[in-house]
PDB file of C-alpha atoms in Angstrom:
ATOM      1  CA  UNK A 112     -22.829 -13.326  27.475  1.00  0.00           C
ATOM      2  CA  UNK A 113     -23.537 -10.510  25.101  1.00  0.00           C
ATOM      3  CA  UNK A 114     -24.300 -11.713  21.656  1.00  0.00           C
ATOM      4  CA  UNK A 115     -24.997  -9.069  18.761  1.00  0.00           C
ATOM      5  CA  UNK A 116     -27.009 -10.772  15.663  1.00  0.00           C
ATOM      6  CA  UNK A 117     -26.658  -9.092  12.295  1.00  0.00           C
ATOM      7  CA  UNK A 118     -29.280  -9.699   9.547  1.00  0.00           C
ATOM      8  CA  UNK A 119     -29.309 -10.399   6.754  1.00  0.00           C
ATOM      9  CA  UNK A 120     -26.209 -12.611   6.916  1.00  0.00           C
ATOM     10  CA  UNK A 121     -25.876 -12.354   2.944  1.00  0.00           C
ATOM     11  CA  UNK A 122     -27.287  -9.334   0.591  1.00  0.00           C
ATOM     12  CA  UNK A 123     -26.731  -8.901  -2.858  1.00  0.00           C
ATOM     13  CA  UNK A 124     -28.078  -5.818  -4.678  1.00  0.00           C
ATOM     14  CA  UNK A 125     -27.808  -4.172  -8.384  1.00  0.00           C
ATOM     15  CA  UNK A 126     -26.471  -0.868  -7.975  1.00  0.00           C
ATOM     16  CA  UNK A 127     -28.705   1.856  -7.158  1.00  0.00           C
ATOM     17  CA  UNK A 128     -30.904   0.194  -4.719  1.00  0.00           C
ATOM     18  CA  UNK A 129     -31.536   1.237  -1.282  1.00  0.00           C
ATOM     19  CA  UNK A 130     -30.537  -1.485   1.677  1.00  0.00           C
ATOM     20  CA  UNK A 131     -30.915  -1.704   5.356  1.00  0.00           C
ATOM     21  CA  UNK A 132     -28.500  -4.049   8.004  1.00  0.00           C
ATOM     22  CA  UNK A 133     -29.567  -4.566  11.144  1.00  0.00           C
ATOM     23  CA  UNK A 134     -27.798  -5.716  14.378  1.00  0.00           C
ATOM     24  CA  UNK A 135     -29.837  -6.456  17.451  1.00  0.00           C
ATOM     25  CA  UNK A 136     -29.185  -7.745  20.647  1.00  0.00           C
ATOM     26  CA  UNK A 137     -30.335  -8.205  24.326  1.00  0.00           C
ATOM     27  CA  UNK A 138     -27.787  -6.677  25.885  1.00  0.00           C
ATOM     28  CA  UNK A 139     -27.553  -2.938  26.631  1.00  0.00           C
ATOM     29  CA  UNK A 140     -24.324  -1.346  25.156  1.00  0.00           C
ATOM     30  CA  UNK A 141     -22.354   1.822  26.390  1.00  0.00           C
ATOM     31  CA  UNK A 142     -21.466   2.713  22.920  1.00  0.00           C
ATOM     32  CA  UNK A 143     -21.812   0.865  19.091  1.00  0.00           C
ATOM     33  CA  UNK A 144     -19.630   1.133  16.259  1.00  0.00           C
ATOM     34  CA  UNK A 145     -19.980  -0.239  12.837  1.00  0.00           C
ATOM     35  CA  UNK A 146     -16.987  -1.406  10.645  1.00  0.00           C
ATOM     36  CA  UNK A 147     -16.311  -2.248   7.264  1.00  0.00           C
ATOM     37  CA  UNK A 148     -13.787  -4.815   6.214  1.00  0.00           C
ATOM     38  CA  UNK A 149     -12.045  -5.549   3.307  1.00  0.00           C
ATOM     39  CA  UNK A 150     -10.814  -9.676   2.757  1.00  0.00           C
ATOM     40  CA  UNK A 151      -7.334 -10.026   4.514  1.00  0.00           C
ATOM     41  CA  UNK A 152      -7.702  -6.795   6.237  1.00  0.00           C
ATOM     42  CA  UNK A 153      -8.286  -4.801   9.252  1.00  0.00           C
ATOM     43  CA  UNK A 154     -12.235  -3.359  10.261  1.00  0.00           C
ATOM     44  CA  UNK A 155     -11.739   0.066   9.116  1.00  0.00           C
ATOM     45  CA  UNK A 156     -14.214   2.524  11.583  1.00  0.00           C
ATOM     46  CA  UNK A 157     -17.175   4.000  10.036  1.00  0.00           C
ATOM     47  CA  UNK A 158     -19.289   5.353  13.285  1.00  0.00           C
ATOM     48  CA  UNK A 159     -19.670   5.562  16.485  1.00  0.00           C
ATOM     49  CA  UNK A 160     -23.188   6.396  18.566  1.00  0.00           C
ATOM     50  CA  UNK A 161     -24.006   6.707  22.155  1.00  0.00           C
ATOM     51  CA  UNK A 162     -26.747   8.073  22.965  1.00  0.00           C
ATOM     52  CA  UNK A 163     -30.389   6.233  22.393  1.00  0.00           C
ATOM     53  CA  UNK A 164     -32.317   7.375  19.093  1.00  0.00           C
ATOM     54  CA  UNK A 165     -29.411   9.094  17.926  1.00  0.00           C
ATOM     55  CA  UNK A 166     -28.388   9.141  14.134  1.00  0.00           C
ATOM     56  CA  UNK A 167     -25.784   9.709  12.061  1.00  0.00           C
ATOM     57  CA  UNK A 168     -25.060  10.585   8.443  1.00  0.00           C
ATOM     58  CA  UNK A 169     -22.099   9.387   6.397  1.00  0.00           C
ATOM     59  CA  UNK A 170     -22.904  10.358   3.232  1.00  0.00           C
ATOM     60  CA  UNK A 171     -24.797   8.160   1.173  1.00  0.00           C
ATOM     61  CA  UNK A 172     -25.163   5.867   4.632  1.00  0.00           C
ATOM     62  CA  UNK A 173     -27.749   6.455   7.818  1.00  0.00           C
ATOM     63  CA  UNK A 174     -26.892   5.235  10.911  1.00  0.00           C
ATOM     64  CA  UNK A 175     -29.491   5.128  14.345  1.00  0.00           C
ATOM     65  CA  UNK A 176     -29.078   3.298  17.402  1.00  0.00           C
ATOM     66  CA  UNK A 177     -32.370   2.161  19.031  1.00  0.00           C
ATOM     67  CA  UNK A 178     -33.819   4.546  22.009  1.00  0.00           C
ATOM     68  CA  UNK A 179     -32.639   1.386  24.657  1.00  0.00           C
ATOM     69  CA  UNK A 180     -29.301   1.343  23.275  1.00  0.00           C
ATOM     70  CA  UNK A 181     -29.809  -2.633  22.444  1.00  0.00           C
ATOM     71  CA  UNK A 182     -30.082  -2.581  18.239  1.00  0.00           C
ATOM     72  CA  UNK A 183     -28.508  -0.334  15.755  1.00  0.00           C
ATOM     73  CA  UNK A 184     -29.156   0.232  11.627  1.00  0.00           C
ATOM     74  CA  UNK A 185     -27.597   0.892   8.973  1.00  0.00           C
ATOM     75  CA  UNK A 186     -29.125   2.386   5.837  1.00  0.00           C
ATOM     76  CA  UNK A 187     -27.647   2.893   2.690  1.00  0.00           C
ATOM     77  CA  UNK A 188     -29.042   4.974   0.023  1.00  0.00           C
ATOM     78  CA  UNK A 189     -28.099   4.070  -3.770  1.00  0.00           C
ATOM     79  CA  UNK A 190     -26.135   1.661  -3.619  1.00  0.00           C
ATOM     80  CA  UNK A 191     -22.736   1.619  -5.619  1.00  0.00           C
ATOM     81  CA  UNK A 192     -20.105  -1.265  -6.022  1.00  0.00           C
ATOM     82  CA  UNK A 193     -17.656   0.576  -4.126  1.00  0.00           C
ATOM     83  CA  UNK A 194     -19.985   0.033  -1.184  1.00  0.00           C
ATOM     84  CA  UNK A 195     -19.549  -4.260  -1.218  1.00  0.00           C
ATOM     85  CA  UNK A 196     -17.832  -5.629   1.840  1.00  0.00           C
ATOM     86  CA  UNK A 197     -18.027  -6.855   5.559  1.00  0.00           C
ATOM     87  CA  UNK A 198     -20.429  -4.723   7.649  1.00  0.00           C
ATOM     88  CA  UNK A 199     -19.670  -5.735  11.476  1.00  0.00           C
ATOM     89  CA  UNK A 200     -21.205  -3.865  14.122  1.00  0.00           C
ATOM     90  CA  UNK A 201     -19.309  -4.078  17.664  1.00  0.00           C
ATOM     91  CA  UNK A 202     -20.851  -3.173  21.030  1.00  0.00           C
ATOM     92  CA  UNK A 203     -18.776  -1.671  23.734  1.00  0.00           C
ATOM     93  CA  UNK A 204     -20.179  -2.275  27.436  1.00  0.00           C
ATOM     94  CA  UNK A 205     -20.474   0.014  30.111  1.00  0.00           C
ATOM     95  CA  UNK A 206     -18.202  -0.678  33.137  1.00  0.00           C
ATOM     96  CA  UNK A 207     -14.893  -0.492  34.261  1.00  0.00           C
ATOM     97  CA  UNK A 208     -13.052  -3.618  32.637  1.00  0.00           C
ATOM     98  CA  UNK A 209     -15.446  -4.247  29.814  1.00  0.00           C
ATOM     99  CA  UNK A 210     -14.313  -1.796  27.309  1.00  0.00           C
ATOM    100  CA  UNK A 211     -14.427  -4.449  24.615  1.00  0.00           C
ATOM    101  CA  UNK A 212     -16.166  -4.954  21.526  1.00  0.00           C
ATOM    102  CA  UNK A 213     -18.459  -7.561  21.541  1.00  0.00           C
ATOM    103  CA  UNK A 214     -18.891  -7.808  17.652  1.00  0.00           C
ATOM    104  CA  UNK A 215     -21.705  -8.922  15.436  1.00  0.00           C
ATOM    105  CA  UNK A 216     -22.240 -11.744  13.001  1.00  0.00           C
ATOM    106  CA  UNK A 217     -21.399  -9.755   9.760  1.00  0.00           C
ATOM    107  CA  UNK A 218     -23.075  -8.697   6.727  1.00  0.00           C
ATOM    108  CA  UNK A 219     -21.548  -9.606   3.465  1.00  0.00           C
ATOM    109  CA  UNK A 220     -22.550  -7.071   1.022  1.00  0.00           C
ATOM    110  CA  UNK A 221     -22.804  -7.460  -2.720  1.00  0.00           C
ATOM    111  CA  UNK A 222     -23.293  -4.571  -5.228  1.00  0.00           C
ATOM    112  CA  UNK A 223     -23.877  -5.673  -8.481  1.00  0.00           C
ATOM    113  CA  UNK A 224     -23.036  -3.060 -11.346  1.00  0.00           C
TER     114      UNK A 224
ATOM    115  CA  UNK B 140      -4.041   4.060   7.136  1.00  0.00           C
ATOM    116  CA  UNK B 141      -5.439   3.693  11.199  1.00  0.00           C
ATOM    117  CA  UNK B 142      -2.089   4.492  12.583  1.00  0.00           C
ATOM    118  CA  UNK B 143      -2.104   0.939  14.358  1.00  0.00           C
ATOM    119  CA  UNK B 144       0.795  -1.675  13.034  1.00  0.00           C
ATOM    120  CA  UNK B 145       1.339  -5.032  13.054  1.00  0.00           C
ATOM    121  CA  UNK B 146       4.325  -7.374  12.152  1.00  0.00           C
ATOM    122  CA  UNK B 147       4.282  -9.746  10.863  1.00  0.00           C
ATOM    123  CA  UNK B 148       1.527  -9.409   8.210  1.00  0.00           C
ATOM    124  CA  UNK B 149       1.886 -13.447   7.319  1.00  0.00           C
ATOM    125  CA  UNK B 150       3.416 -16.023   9.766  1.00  0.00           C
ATOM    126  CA  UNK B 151       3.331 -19.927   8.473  1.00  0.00           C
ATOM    127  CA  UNK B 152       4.251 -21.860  11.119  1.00  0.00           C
ATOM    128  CA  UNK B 153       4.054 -25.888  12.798  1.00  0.00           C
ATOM    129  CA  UNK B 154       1.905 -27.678  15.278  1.00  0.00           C
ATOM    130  CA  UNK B 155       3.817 -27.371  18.500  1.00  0.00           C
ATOM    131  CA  UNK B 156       5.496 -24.069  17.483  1.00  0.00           C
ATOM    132  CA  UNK B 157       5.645 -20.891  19.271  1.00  0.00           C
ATOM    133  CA  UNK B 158       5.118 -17.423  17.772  1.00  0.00           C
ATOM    134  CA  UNK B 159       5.248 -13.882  18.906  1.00  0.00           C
ATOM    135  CA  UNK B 160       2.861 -11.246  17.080  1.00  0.00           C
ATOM    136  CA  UNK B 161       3.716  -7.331  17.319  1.00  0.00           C
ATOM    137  CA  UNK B 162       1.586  -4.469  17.537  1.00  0.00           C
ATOM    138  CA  UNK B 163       2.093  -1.040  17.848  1.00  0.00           C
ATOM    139  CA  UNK B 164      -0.999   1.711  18.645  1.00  0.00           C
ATOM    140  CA  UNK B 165      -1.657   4.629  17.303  1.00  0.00           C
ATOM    141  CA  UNK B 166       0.118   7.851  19.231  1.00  0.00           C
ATOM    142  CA  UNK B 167      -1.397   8.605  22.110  1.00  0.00           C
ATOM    143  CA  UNK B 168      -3.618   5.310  22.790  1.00  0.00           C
ATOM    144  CA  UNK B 169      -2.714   4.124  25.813  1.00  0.00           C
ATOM    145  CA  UNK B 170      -5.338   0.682  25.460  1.00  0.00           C
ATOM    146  CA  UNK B 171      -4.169  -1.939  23.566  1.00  0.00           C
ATOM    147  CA  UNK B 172      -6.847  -4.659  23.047  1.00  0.00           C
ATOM    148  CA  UNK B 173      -5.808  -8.446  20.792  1.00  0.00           C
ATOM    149  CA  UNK B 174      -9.021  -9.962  18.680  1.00  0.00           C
ATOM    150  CA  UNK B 175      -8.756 -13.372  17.141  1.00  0.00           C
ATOM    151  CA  UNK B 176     -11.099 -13.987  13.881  1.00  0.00           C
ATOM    152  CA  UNK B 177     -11.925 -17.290  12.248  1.00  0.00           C
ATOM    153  CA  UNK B 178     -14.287 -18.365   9.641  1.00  0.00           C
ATOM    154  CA  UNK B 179     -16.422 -20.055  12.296  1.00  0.00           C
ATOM    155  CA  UNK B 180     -16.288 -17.743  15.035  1.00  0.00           C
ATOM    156  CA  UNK B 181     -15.926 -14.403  13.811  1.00  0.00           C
ATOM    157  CA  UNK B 182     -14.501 -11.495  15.782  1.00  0.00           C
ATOM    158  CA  UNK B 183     -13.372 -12.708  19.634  1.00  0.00           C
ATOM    159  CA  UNK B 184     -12.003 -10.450  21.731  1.00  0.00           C
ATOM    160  CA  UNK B 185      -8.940 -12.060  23.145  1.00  0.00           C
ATOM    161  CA  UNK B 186      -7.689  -9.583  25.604  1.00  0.00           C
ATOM    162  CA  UNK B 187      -7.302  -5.825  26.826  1.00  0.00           C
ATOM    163  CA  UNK B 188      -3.504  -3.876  28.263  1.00  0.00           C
ATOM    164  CA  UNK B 189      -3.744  -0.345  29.723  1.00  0.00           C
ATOM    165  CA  UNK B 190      -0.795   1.448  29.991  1.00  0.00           C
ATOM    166  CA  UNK B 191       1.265  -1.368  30.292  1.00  0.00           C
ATOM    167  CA  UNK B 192      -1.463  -3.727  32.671  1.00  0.00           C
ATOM    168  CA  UNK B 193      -4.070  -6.349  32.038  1.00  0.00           C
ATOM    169  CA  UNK B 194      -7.395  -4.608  31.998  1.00  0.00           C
ATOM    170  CA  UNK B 195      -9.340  -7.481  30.549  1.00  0.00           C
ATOM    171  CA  UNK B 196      -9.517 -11.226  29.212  1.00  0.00           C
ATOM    172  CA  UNK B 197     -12.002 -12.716  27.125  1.00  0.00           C
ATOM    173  CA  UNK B 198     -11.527 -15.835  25.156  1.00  0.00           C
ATOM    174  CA  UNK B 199      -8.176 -16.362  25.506  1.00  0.00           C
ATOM    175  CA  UNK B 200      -6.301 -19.729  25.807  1.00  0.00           C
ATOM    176  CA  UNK B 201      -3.945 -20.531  28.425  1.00  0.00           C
ATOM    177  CA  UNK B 202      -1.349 -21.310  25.781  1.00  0.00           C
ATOM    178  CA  UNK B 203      -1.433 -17.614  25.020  1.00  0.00           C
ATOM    179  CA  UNK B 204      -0.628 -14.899  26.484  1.00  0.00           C
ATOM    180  CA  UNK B 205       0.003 -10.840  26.201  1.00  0.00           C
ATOM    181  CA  UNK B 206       2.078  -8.210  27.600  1.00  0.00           C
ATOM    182  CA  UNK B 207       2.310  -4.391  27.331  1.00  0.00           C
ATOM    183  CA  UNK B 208       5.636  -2.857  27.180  1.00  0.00           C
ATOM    184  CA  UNK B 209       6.770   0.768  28.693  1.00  0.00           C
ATOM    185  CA  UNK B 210       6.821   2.354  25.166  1.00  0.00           C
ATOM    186  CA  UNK B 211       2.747   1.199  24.530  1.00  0.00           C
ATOM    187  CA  UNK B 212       3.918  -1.412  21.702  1.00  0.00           C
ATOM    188  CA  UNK B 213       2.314  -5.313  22.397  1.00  0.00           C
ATOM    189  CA  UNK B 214       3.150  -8.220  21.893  1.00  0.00           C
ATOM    190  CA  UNK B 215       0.787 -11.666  21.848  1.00  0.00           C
ATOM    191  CA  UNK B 216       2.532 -14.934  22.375  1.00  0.00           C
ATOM    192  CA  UNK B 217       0.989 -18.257  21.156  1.00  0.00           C
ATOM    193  CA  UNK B 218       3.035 -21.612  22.257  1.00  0.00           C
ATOM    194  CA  UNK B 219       2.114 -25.111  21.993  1.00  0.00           C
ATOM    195  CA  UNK B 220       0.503 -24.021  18.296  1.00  0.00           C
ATOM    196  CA  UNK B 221      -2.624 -26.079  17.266  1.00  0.00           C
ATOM    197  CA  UNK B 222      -4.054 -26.386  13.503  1.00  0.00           C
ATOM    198  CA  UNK B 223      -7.026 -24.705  15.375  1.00  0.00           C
ATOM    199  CA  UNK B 224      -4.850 -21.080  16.127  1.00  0.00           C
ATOM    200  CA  UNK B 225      -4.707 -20.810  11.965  1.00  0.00           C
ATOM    201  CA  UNK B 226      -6.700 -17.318  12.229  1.00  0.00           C
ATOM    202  CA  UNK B 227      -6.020 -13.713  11.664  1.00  0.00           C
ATOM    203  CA  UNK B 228      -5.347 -12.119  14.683  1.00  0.00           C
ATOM    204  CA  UNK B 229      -5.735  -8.269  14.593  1.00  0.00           C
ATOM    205  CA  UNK B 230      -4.453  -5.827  17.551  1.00  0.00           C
ATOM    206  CA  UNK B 231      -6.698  -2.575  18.411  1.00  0.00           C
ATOM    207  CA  UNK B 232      -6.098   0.471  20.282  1.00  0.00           C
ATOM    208  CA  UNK B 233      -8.177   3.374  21.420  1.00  0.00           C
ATOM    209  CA  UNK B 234      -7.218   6.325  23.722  1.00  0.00           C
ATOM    210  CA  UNK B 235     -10.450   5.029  25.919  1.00  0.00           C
ATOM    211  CA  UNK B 236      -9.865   5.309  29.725  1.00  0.00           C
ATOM    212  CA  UNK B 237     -12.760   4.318  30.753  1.00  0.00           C
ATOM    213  CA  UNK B 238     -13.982   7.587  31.914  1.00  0.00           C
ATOM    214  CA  UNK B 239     -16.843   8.154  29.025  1.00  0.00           C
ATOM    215  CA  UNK B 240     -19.236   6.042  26.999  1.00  0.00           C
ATOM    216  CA  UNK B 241     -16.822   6.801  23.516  1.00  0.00           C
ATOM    217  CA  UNK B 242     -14.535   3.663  23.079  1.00  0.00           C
ATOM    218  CA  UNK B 243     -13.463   4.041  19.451  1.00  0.00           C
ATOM    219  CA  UNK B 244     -11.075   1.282  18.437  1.00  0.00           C
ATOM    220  CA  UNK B 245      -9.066   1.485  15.640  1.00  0.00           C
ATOM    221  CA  UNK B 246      -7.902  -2.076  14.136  1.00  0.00           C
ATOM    222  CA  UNK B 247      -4.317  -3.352  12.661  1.00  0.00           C
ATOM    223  CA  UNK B 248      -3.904  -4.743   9.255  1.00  0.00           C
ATOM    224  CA  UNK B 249      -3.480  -8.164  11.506  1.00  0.00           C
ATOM    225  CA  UNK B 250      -1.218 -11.083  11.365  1.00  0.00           C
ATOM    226  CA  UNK B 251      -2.534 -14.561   9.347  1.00  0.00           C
ATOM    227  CA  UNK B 252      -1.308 -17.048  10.952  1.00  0.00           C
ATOM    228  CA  UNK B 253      -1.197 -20.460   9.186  1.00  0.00           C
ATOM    229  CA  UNK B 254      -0.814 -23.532  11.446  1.00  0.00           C
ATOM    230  CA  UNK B 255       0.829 -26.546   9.069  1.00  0.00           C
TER     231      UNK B 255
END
């Protein structure tokens, strides 16, 4: 079974600061995505990497996916309260059959003004 | 806006019930995958169509089940309903066909379902 651990479970920040999630697993993935998601709602896309060490900017956030393809990060840089919500990443595996997303545990995220 | 709906967006319902959810994928995506979320157990894949066929199950109950209709649009059934199936359950599609490493799924709004 692939499981995908998220940490911190719970961060709350003032505004401004700089913040790091990270999701880690054992398993290797084909692809990983990270979500956001609002209470009541759908996980809304925010990335996508495949290859190891790669890294992606999305404005004020930094994403990387470890060389083995097993962790991921996200980094966000000054914080603001438009930013608090459910991180989730989701790993997609690699063969035929086993396109879905096995997701994390989640990352509430608190931005304090 | 993903491009993905679903209908209904609430659904309050008995023990012993039976419900249909709807989904319908963004243009173009022929994969059409159901995830079930709870407070205590997250995000759960339920299971995957492709162009109209099972591709994939995952944590699915045997009092549920899925089909794929000729137009791409999905529907999940749940019978038999338990105070346990009170979840949202969201519907994704993606265009994936299993030929490259991108699988970019693009979620519902999802259906809460309320067992009573």
């Amino acid at each position: 079974t692939q499981l995908l651990e998220q940490s911190p479970q719970f961060l709350s920040i003032q505004e401004g600061e700089n913040l790091t999630v990270y999701c880690n697993s054992s398993s290797v993935f084909s692809s990983l995505q990270w979500y956001r998601q609002e209470p009541g709602e759908g996980p809304v896309l925010l990335v996508t990497v495949v290859t190891g060490g790669e890294v992606k900017k999305l404005k004020r956030l930094t994403f990387q996916f470890g060389d083995a393809r097993k962790d991921s990060s996200l980094h966000i840089t000054a914080a603001q309260p438009g930013d608090t919500g459910l991180y989730l990443c989701a790993g997609a595996g690699t063969n035929f059959g086993n396109e879905k997303l096995t997701f994390g545990t989640g990352t509430r995220l608190t931005i304090i003004p | 806006d993903s491009g993905v709906t679903q209908t209904p967006k609430h659904l309050i319902t008995a023990t012993g019930q039976r419900v249909t959810l709807r989904c319908s994928p963004r243009s173009g995506d022929l994969s059409v995958y159901w995830y079930q979320q709870s407070l205590d157990q997250g995000l759960q894949f339920l299971i995957q169509y492709y162009n109209g066929e099972e591709r994939a199950k995952g944590n699915i109950l045997e009092r549920f089940s899925a089909q794929q209709f000729p137009d791409l649009h999905s529907e999940l059934n749940l019978s038999s309903l338990e105070l346990g199936d009170s979840a949202l359950y969201f519907c994704a599609s993606s265009v994936y066909s299993g030929l490259s490493s991108y699988n970019e799924q693009f979620f519902g709004p999802g259906t809460r379902l309320t067992v009573l």
